[in-house]
GROMACS .gro file of C-alpha atoms in nm:
model
  414
    1UNK     CA    1  -3.125   0.625   3.542
    2UNK     CA    2  -3.030   0.816   3.856
    3UNK     CA    3  -3.147   0.671   4.190
    4UNK     CA    4  -3.242   0.881   4.493
    5UNK     CA    5  -3.243   0.681   4.820
    6UNK     CA    6  -3.566   0.845   4.944
    7UNK     CA    7  -3.776   0.925   4.636
    8UNK     CA    8  -3.654   0.646   4.402
    9UNK     CA    9  -3.561   0.680   4.033
   10UNK     CA   10  -3.499   1.034   3.908
   11UNK     CA   11  -3.559   1.137   3.544
   12UNK     CA   12  -3.244   1.205   3.343
   13UNK     CA   13  -3.202   1.507   3.122
   14UNK     CA   14  -3.097   1.477   2.760
   15UNK     CA   15  -2.758   1.615   2.862
   16UNK     CA   16  -2.713   1.338   3.118
   17UNK     CA   17  -2.795   1.069   2.861
   18UNK     CA   18  -2.555   1.220   2.609
   19UNK     CA   19  -2.285   1.243   2.874
   20UNK     CA   20  -2.317   0.871   2.947
   21UNK     CA   21  -2.290   0.792   2.576
   22UNK     CA   22  -1.979   1.010   2.537
   23UNK     CA   23  -1.819   0.851   2.844
   24UNK     CA   24  -1.876   0.512   2.688
   25UNK     CA   25  -1.713   0.630   2.364
   26UNK     CA   26  -1.408   0.741   2.565
   27UNK     CA   27  -1.388   0.407   2.747
   28UNK     CA   28  -1.419   0.224   2.417
   29UNK     CA   29  -1.127   0.426   2.279
   30UNK     CA   30  -0.911   0.327   2.577
   31UNK     CA   31  -0.997  -0.039   2.520
   32UNK     CA   32  -0.924  -0.009   2.147
   33UNK     CA   33  -0.587   0.156   2.214
   34UNK     CA   34  -0.493  -0.114   2.463
   35UNK     CA   35  -0.581  -0.394   2.223
   36UNK     CA   36  -0.400  -0.220   1.934
   37UNK     CA   37  -0.082  -0.192   2.142
   38UNK     CA   38  -0.111  -0.556   2.245
   39UNK     CA   39  -0.157  -0.659   1.881
   40UNK     CA   40   0.149  -0.458   1.776
   41UNK     CA   41   0.352  -0.620   2.056
   42UNK     CA   42   0.245  -0.965   1.936
   43UNK     CA   43   0.347  -0.873   1.581
   44UNK     CA   44   0.694  -0.784   1.711
   45UNK     CA   45   0.714  -1.112   1.904
   46UNK     CA   46   0.605  -1.315   1.599
   47UNK     CA   47   0.860  -1.149   1.371
   48UNK     CA   48   1.133  -1.186   1.634
   49UNK     CA   49   1.048  -1.555   1.679
   50UNK     CA   50   1.074  -1.612   1.302
   51UNK     CA   51   1.413  -1.439   1.303
   52UNK     CA   52   1.538  -1.667   1.584
   53UNK     CA   53   1.385  -1.979   1.429
   54UNK     CA   54   1.412  -1.930   1.052
   55UNK     CA   55   1.386  -2.307   1.003
   56UNK     CA   56   1.010  -2.275   1.051
   57UNK     CA   57   0.982  -2.099   0.716
   58UNK     CA   58   1.302  -2.180   0.531
   59UNK     CA   59   1.515  -2.481   0.444
   60UNK     CA   60   1.851  -2.301   0.459
   61UNK     CA   61   1.783  -2.098   0.778
   62UNK     CA   62   1.769  -1.771   0.584
   63UNK     CA   63   1.669  -1.513   0.846
   64UNK     CA   64   1.572  -1.245   0.594
   65UNK     CA   65   1.343  -1.480   0.400
   66UNK     CA   66   1.189  -1.609   0.722
   67UNK     CA   67   1.106  -1.251   0.819
   68UNK     CA   68   0.950  -1.186   0.479
   69UNK     CA   69   0.743  -1.503   0.508
   70UNK     CA   70   0.607  -1.422   0.854
   71UNK     CA   71   0.521  -1.068   0.743
   72UNK     CA   72   0.327  -1.215   0.449
   73UNK     CA   73   0.138  -1.450   0.680
   74UNK     CA   74   0.059  -1.170   0.926
   75UNK     CA   75  -0.073  -0.951   0.645
   76UNK     CA   76  -0.307  -1.231   0.533
   77UNK     CA   77  -0.424  -1.310   0.885
   78UNK     CA   78  -0.486  -0.943   0.973
   79UNK     CA   79  -0.609  -0.849   0.623
   80UNK     CA   80  -0.371  -0.553   0.601
   81UNK     CA   81  -0.079  -0.479   0.369
   82UNK     CA   82   0.269  -0.612   0.433
   83UNK     CA   83   0.389  -0.251   0.452
   84UNK     CA   84   0.143  -0.190   0.738
   85UNK     CA   85   0.268  -0.500   0.920
   86UNK     CA   86   0.627  -0.376   0.894
   87UNK     CA   87   0.519  -0.030   1.011
   88UNK     CA   88   0.345  -0.174   1.318
   89UNK     CA   89   0.651  -0.383   1.395
   90UNK     CA   90   0.892  -0.092   1.356
   91UNK     CA   91   0.683   0.147   1.569
   92UNK     CA   92   0.638  -0.105   1.850
   93UNK     CA   93   1.005  -0.211   1.846
   94UNK     CA   94   1.129   0.149   1.853
   95UNK     CA   95   0.884   0.261   2.122
   96UNK     CA   96   0.964  -0.039   2.344
   97UNK     CA   97   1.338   0.025   2.315
   98UNK     CA   98   1.364   0.405   2.309
   99UNK     CA   99   1.036   0.545   2.447
  100UNK     CA  100   0.930   0.320   2.736
  101UNK     CA  101   0.711   0.576   2.913
  102UNK     CA  102   0.516   0.648   2.594
  103UNK     CA  103   0.484   0.277   2.518
  104UNK     CA  104   0.341   0.217   2.866
  105UNK     CA  105   0.076   0.482   2.791
  106UNK     CA  106  -0.016   0.286   2.478
  107UNK     CA  107  -0.032  -0.043   2.669
  108UNK     CA  108  -0.257   0.122   2.927
  109UNK     CA  109  -0.484   0.248   2.648
  110UNK     CA  110  -0.412   0.620   2.681
  111UNK     CA  111  -0.214   0.658   2.356
  112UNK     CA  112  -0.317   0.536   2.013
  113UNK     CA  113  -0.075   0.350   1.788
  114UNK     CA  114  -0.109   0.641   1.544
  115UNK     CA  115   0.014   0.890   1.805
  116UNK     CA  116   0.295   0.655   1.910
  117UNK     CA  117   0.395   0.646   1.544
  118UNK     CA  118   0.400   1.027   1.534
  119UNK     CA  119   0.651   1.040   1.818
  120UNK     CA  120   0.859   0.752   1.679
  121UNK     CA  121   0.886   0.939   1.348
  122UNK     CA  122   1.001   1.254   1.529
  123UNK     CA  123   1.253   1.052   1.730
  124UNK     CA  124   1.419   0.939   1.407
  125UNK     CA  125   1.598   1.274   1.386
  126UNK     CA  126   1.773   1.199   1.718
  127UNK     CA  127   1.936   0.877   1.599
  128UNK     CA  128   2.315   0.871   1.597
  129UNK     CA  129   2.521   0.712   1.316
  130UNK     CA  130   2.615   0.346   1.345
  131UNK     CA  131   2.949   0.312   1.523
  132UNK     CA  132   2.930   0.660   1.675
  133UNK     CA  133   3.153   0.737   1.979
  134UNK     CA  134   3.018   0.654   2.324
  135UNK     CA  135   2.955   1.018   2.411
  136UNK     CA  136   2.738   1.059   2.101
  137UNK     CA  137   2.534   0.752   2.194
  138UNK     CA  138   2.493   0.886   2.549
  139UNK     CA  139   2.370   1.219   2.411
  140UNK     CA  140   2.119   1.031   2.191
  141UNK     CA  141   1.989   0.836   2.491
  142UNK     CA  142   1.947   1.157   2.692
  143UNK     CA  143   1.763   1.326   2.404
  144UNK     CA  144   1.528   1.029   2.362
  145UNK     CA  145   1.458   1.030   2.736
  146UNK     CA  146   1.367   1.399   2.719
  147UNK     CA  147   1.130   1.337   2.428
  148UNK     CA  148   0.981   1.033   2.603
  149UNK     CA  149   0.905   1.225   2.924
  150UNK     CA  150   0.739   1.506   2.732
  151UNK     CA  151   0.544   1.286   2.491
  152UNK     CA  152   0.400   1.059   2.757
  153UNK     CA  153   0.234   1.367   2.908
  154UNK     CA  154   0.132   1.526   2.577
  155UNK     CA  155  -0.059   1.221   2.452
  156UNK     CA  156  -0.309   1.265   2.736
  157UNK     CA  157  -0.431   1.602   2.610
  158UNK     CA  158  -0.298   1.673   2.258
  159UNK     CA  159  -0.450   1.588   1.921
  160UNK     CA  160  -0.229   1.417   1.663
  161UNK     CA  161  -0.165   1.745   1.480
  162UNK     CA  162  -0.063   1.930   1.798
  163UNK     CA  163   0.144   1.633   1.910
  164UNK     CA  164   0.335   1.634   1.581
  165UNK     CA  165   0.405   2.010   1.609
  166UNK     CA  166   0.527   1.987   1.969
  167UNK     CA  167   0.746   1.686   1.900
  168UNK     CA  168   0.904   1.860   1.602
  169UNK     CA  169   0.975   2.177   1.799
  170UNK     CA  170   1.128   1.981   2.086
  171UNK     CA  171   1.348   1.771   1.856
  172UNK     CA  172   1.462   2.083   1.669
  173UNK     CA  173   1.551   2.245   2.001
  174UNK     CA  174   1.745   1.939   2.117
  175UNK     CA  175   1.938   1.896   1.793
  176UNK     CA  176   1.978   2.265   1.714
  177UNK     CA  177   1.831   2.184   1.376
  178UNK     CA  178   1.803   2.452   1.112
  179UNK     CA  179   1.563   2.513   0.827
  180UNK     CA  180   1.843   2.442   0.578
  181UNK     CA  181   1.915   2.098   0.723
  182UNK     CA  182   1.545   2.012   0.740
  183UNK     CA  183   1.504   2.110   0.375
  184UNK     CA  184   1.802   1.895   0.279
  185UNK     CA  185   1.641   1.592   0.445
  186UNK     CA  186   1.304   1.667   0.291
  187UNK     CA  187   1.465   1.686  -0.055
  188UNK     CA  188   1.571   1.324  -0.014
  189UNK     CA  189   1.203   1.226   0.017
  190UNK     CA  190   1.089   1.377  -0.313
  191UNK     CA  191   0.886   1.135  -0.522
  192UNK     CA  192   0.586   1.094  -0.749
  193UNK     CA  193   0.288   0.875  -0.667
  194UNK     CA  194  -0.047   0.767  -0.805
  195UNK     CA  195  -0.357   0.677  -0.607
  196UNK     CA  196  -0.702   0.584  -0.740
  197UNK     CA  197  -0.984   0.834  -0.688
  198UNK     CA  198  -1.262   0.610  -0.820
  199UNK     CA  199  -1.495   0.655  -1.117
  200UNK     CA  200  -1.211   0.605  -1.363
  201UNK     CA  201  -1.001   0.887  -1.214
  202UNK     CA  202  -0.671   0.895  -1.025
  203UNK     CA  203  -0.459   1.143  -0.832
  204UNK     CA  204  -0.101   1.212  -0.943
  205UNK     CA  205   0.103   1.365  -0.660
  206UNK     CA  206   0.460   1.488  -0.655
  207UNK     CA  207   0.670   1.601  -0.360
  208UNK     CA  208   0.900   1.870  -0.503
  209UNK     CA  209   1.066   2.190  -0.373
  210UNK     CA  210   0.813   2.465  -0.308
  211UNK     CA  211   0.964   2.711  -0.557
  212UNK     CA  212   0.936   2.448  -0.831
  213UNK     CA  213   0.575   2.369  -0.736
  214UNK     CA  214   0.488   2.741  -0.750
  215UNK     CA  215   0.654   2.771  -1.091
  216UNK     CA  216   0.461   2.469  -1.221
  217UNK     CA  217   0.129   2.612  -1.104
  218UNK     CA  218   0.207   2.953  -1.250
  219UNK     CA  219   0.287   2.805  -1.589
  220UNK     CA  220  -0.027   2.592  -1.584
  221UNK     CA  221  -0.240   2.888  -1.480
  222UNK     CA  222  -0.087   3.127  -1.734
  223UNK     CA  223  -0.127   2.879  -2.020
  224UNK     CA  224  -0.483   2.796  -1.917
  225UNK     CA  225  -0.568   3.164  -1.890
  226UNK     CA  226  -0.441   3.238  -2.240
  227UNK     CA  227  -0.601   2.935  -2.404
  228UNK     CA  228  -0.816   3.071  -2.683
  229UNK     CA  229  -1.184   3.075  -2.607
  230UNK     CA  230  -1.266   2.858  -2.907
  231UNK     CA  231  -1.034   2.587  -2.770
  232UNK     CA  232  -1.178   2.578  -2.420
  233UNK     CA  233  -1.478   2.365  -2.519
  234UNK     CA  234  -1.669   2.471  -2.211
  235UNK     CA  235  -1.389   2.362  -1.975
  236UNK     CA  236  -1.319   2.549  -1.654
  237UNK     CA  237  -0.972   2.681  -1.580
  238UNK     CA  238  -0.916   2.398  -1.332
  239UNK     CA  239  -1.008   2.143  -1.597
  240UNK     CA  240  -0.776   2.305  -1.851
  241UNK     CA  241  -0.490   2.300  -1.599
  242UNK     CA  242  -0.548   1.929  -1.535
  243UNK     CA  243  -0.555   1.856  -1.910
  244UNK     CA  244  -0.235   2.053  -1.968
  245UNK     CA  245  -0.062   1.880  -1.676
  246UNK     CA  246  -0.141   1.536  -1.820
  247UNK     CA  247  -0.056   1.628  -2.180
  248UNK     CA  248   0.278   1.785  -2.089
  249UNK     CA  249   0.388   1.490  -1.878
  250UNK     CA  250   0.289   1.243  -2.150
  251UNK     CA  251   0.466   1.450  -2.415
  252UNK     CA  252   0.157   1.478  -2.634
  253UNK     CA  253   0.242   1.642  -2.967
  254UNK     CA  254   0.617   1.595  -2.923
  255UNK     CA  255   0.871   1.351  -3.064
  256UNK     CA  256   0.912   1.201  -2.716
  257UNK     CA  257   0.547   1.126  -2.649
  258UNK     CA  258   0.509   0.841  -2.404
  259UNK     CA  259   0.445   0.495  -2.545
  260UNK     CA  260   0.333   0.233  -2.298
  261UNK     CA  261   0.109  -0.071  -2.287
  262UNK     CA  262  -0.215  -0.044  -2.091
  263UNK     CA  263  -0.464  -0.330  -2.092
  264UNK     CA  264  -0.821  -0.210  -2.125
  265UNK     CA  265  -1.118  -0.442  -2.178
  266UNK     CA  266  -1.396  -0.293  -2.394
  267UNK     CA  267  -1.695  -0.518  -2.482
  268UNK     CA  268  -1.797  -0.508  -2.847
  269UNK     CA  269  -2.159  -0.445  -2.742
  270UNK     CA  270  -2.051  -0.119  -2.577
  271UNK     CA  271  -1.878   0.001  -2.893
  272UNK     CA  272  -2.193  -0.078  -3.090
  273UNK     CA  273  -2.405   0.122  -2.849
  274UNK     CA  274  -2.584  -0.183  -2.713
  275UNK     CA  275  -2.664  -0.221  -2.342
  276UNK     CA  276  -2.411  -0.426  -2.144
  277UNK     CA  277  -2.542  -0.629  -1.853
  278UNK     CA  278  -2.214  -0.662  -1.662
  279UNK     CA  279  -1.937  -0.415  -1.570
  280UNK     CA  280  -1.882  -0.246  -1.903
  281UNK     CA  281  -1.515  -0.159  -1.944
  282UNK     CA  282  -1.214  -0.145  -1.717
  283UNK     CA  283  -0.840  -0.108  -1.692
  284UNK     CA  284  -0.719  -0.462  -1.626
  285UNK     CA  285  -0.639  -0.498  -1.258
  286UNK     CA  286  -0.770  -0.148  -1.188
  287UNK     CA  287  -1.079   0.069  -1.193
  288UNK     CA  288  -1.383   0.060  -1.419
  289UNK     CA  289  -1.417   0.306  -1.707
  290UNK     CA  290  -1.725   0.490  -1.821
  291UNK     CA  291  -1.857   0.411  -2.173
  292UNK     CA  292  -1.748   0.743  -2.329
  293UNK     CA  293  -1.389   0.706  -2.206
  294UNK     CA  294  -1.381   0.343  -2.321
  295UNK     CA  295  -1.493   0.436  -2.671
  296UNK     CA  296  -1.238   0.718  -2.687
  297UNK     CA  297  -0.957   0.485  -2.580
  298UNK     CA  298  -1.064   0.239  -2.849
  299UNK     CA  299  -1.065   0.510  -3.115
  300UNK     CA  300  -0.726   0.647  -3.004
  301UNK     CA  301  -0.555   0.307  -2.983
  302UNK     CA  302  -0.303   0.223  -3.253
  303UNK     CA  303  -0.390  -0.145  -3.224
  304UNK     CA  304  -0.633  -0.370  -3.044
  305UNK     CA  305  -0.699  -0.739  -2.996
  306UNK     CA  306  -1.041  -0.897  -3.003
  307UNK     CA  307  -1.081  -1.162  -2.733
  308UNK     CA  308  -1.375  -1.404  -2.747
  309UNK     CA  309  -1.294  -1.753  -2.617
  310UNK     CA  310  -0.953  -1.826  -2.766
  311UNK     CA  311  -0.749  -1.525  -2.644
  312UNK     CA  312  -0.496  -1.508  -2.925
  313UNK     CA  313  -0.644  -1.677  -3.231
  314UNK     CA  314  -0.379  -1.839  -3.443
  315UNK     CA  315  -0.098  -1.790  -3.192
  316UNK     CA  316   0.063  -2.080  -3.004
  317UNK     CA  317  -0.023  -2.048  -2.635
  318UNK     CA  318   0.086  -2.393  -2.508
  319UNK     CA  319   0.460  -2.447  -2.542
  320UNK     CA  320   0.498  -2.778  -2.347
  321UNK     CA  321   0.872  -2.829  -2.275
  322UNK     CA  322   0.994  -2.645  -2.582
  323UNK     CA  323   1.078  -2.327  -2.396
  324UNK     CA  324   1.100  -2.199  -2.039
  325UNK     CA  325   1.011  -1.838  -2.120
  326UNK     CA  326   0.640  -1.766  -2.184
  327UNK     CA  327   0.542  -1.594  -2.507
  328UNK     CA  328   0.410  -1.241  -2.525
  329UNK     CA  329   0.069  -1.384  -2.622
  330UNK     CA  330   0.063  -1.598  -2.308
  331UNK     CA  331   0.165  -1.302  -2.091
  332UNK     CA  332  -0.107  -1.084  -2.244
  333UNK     CA  333  -0.373  -1.350  -2.187
  334UNK     CA  334  -0.269  -1.409  -1.824
  335UNK     CA  335  -0.270  -1.033  -1.765
  336UNK     CA  336  -0.623  -1.007  -1.901
  337UNK     CA  337  -0.742  -1.313  -1.710
  338UNK     CA  338  -0.598  -1.226  -1.368
  339UNK     CA  339  -0.557  -0.848  -1.369
  340UNK     CA  340  -0.343  -0.862  -1.056
  341UNK     CA  341  -0.100  -1.102  -0.889
  342UNK     CA  342  -0.290  -1.429  -0.850
  343UNK     CA  343  -0.208  -1.473  -0.478
  344UNK     CA  344  -0.494  -1.415  -0.233
  345UNK     CA  345  -0.498  -1.052  -0.118
  346UNK     CA  346  -0.230  -0.917  -0.352
  347UNK     CA  347  -0.330  -0.619  -0.567
  348UNK     CA  348  -0.008  -0.567  -0.762
  349UNK     CA  349  -0.077  -0.552  -1.134
  350UNK     CA  350  -0.029  -0.871  -1.334
  351UNK     CA  351   0.123  -0.652  -1.607
  352UNK     CA  352   0.430  -0.606  -1.385
  353UNK     CA  353   0.431  -0.958  -1.238
  354UNK     CA  354   0.655  -1.257  -1.301
  355UNK     CA  355   0.497  -1.560  -1.470
  356UNK     CA  356   0.547  -1.854  -1.236
  357UNK     CA  357   0.523  -2.221  -1.333
  358UNK     CA  358   0.270  -2.397  -1.108
  359UNK     CA  359   0.488  -2.705  -1.128
  360UNK     CA  360   0.847  -2.577  -1.130
  361UNK     CA  361   1.025  -2.601  -1.465
  362UNK     CA  362   1.314  -2.785  -1.303
  363UNK     CA  363   1.069  -3.053  -1.186
  364UNK     CA  364   0.915  -3.113  -1.528
  365UNK     CA  365   0.670  -2.822  -1.544
  366UNK     CA  366   0.545  -2.699  -1.881
  367UNK     CA  367   0.507  -2.350  -2.021
  368UNK     CA  368   0.132  -2.381  -2.081
  369UNK     CA  369  -0.149  -2.148  -1.985
  370UNK     CA  370  -0.282  -2.413  -1.747
  371UNK     CA  371   0.055  -2.419  -1.571
  372UNK     CA  372   0.132  -2.048  -1.558
  373UNK     CA  373   0.018  -1.785  -1.308
  374UNK     CA  374   0.125  -1.426  -1.245
  375UNK     CA  375   0.303  -1.367  -0.915
  376UNK     CA  376   0.447  -1.030  -0.818
  377UNK     CA  377   0.826  -1.040  -0.770
  378UNK     CA  378   0.793  -1.041  -0.391
  379UNK     CA  379   0.559  -1.344  -0.390
  380UNK     CA  380   0.762  -1.517  -0.662
  381UNK     CA  381   1.071  -1.502  -0.439
  382UNK     CA  382   0.890  -1.619  -0.126
  383UNK     CA  383   0.734  -1.907  -0.319
  384UNK     CA  384   1.069  -2.046  -0.430
  385UNK     CA  385   1.281  -1.968  -0.123
  386UNK     CA  386   1.056  -2.057   0.172
  387UNK     CA  387   0.834  -2.340   0.291
  388UNK     CA  388   0.521  -2.135   0.221
  389UNK     CA  389   0.313  -2.324  -0.036
  390UNK     CA  390   0.142  -2.141  -0.323
  391UNK     CA  391  -0.146  -2.374  -0.416
  392UNK     CA  392  -0.342  -2.303  -0.735
  393UNK     CA  393  -0.719  -2.342  -0.726
  394UNK     CA  394  -0.929  -2.455  -1.024
  395UNK     CA  395  -1.008  -2.089  -1.105
  396UNK     CA  396  -0.628  -2.023  -1.119
  397UNK     CA  397  -0.621  -1.805  -0.806
  398UNK     CA  398  -0.346  -1.894  -0.560
  399UNK     CA  399  -0.399  -1.998  -0.200
  400UNK     CA  400  -0.131  -1.962   0.066
  401UNK     CA  401  -0.061  -2.258   0.294
  402UNK     CA  402   0.177  -2.162   0.575
  403UNK     CA  403   0.407  -2.396   0.769
  404UNK     CA  404   0.220  -2.281   1.082
  405UNK     CA  405  -0.101  -2.436   0.951
  406UNK     CA  406  -0.269  -2.118   0.828
  407UNK     CA  407  -0.455  -2.133   0.495
  408UNK     CA  408  -0.565  -1.818   0.316
  409UNK     CA  409  -0.922  -1.771   0.199
  410UNK     CA  410  -1.022  -1.615  -0.132
  411UNK     CA  411  -1.267  -1.322  -0.116
  412UNK     CA  412  -1.622  -1.404  -0.230
  413UNK     CA  413  -1.708  -1.347  -0.599
  414UNK     CA  414  -1.792  -0.984  -0.676
   0.00000   0.00000   0.00000
């Protein structure tokens, strides 16, 4: 409400009200940026403290294991991935050391951690080799100072996309970089990845040279275009391309067709066409599957196992002290039971996990289902080489108890 000294309160227009709201949004962003920078700085300080005092987490003062343990604890406390914790730490460390003007903008709230990360990534191309001559190191420092001065002004007015473009152009100008060298570096990053899309679907992505990507698409398009009409089954060209892509990669119809184990739970009621009250079918540790896909997987499977109460009827699942290595039947049952690594917050598939003895084998532990739990390799190492305790609950999930006094909490039942 606007106040006039003589006539009193003045009515506000809709534009005035909206302007106040937008100003508040801007102020909130500044506060959020400031707190994010402070959090990242505290992450750096926590990791650095663990490096200087590895005895907090380890018995043998192993600095690397202490760092891994504190990153795990931070990821649980902040409810983010360990990769994100390391990214925050790296960005804040690099910006503090090499880009002080930009980092001050972040601490003041005028640069987001995302935009700081954009500049830190661009600055990576300016790094000199380890052990480089003094003049090379001086040139690197001068180049970083140039980028820092420019970036700390750009962040006040540029979007992330524009900021990335400007930083790249400036770095290329400083280094005299060429398209050939950039392509050589990009080639080193080629990889294939999978990410869930929900509803029983996933994205498969591949970073490959452009000419190869064009050739792949042309072959897919040409084959889809010439697929006989009676074999299209009502599919669109996009759908045919996707089907061809999957079939070719899996080697369907060839002598080298892929053979791999995938755990899928399919209730008998679903196969019989009866209604199922709970989540019907799913890939163990992954997404749910619609009834039609579940039935098709069942029909296409070369073998299946029926699980009621005893997971592997007629197979020994408790080995006592007779053997250290779990049986395949035990591994299959633990994969079905847990789906993922049993540690709170870990989503790595149990299919790829190590089977850990709750009570260590060397201390008299037994290779029984009640004493085994899947832990991903990273957690398995931390469990045995640090002071972090992995405590099993009655439901066989694993709680983390840190030497700092932190105790992880399991998510509520879904």
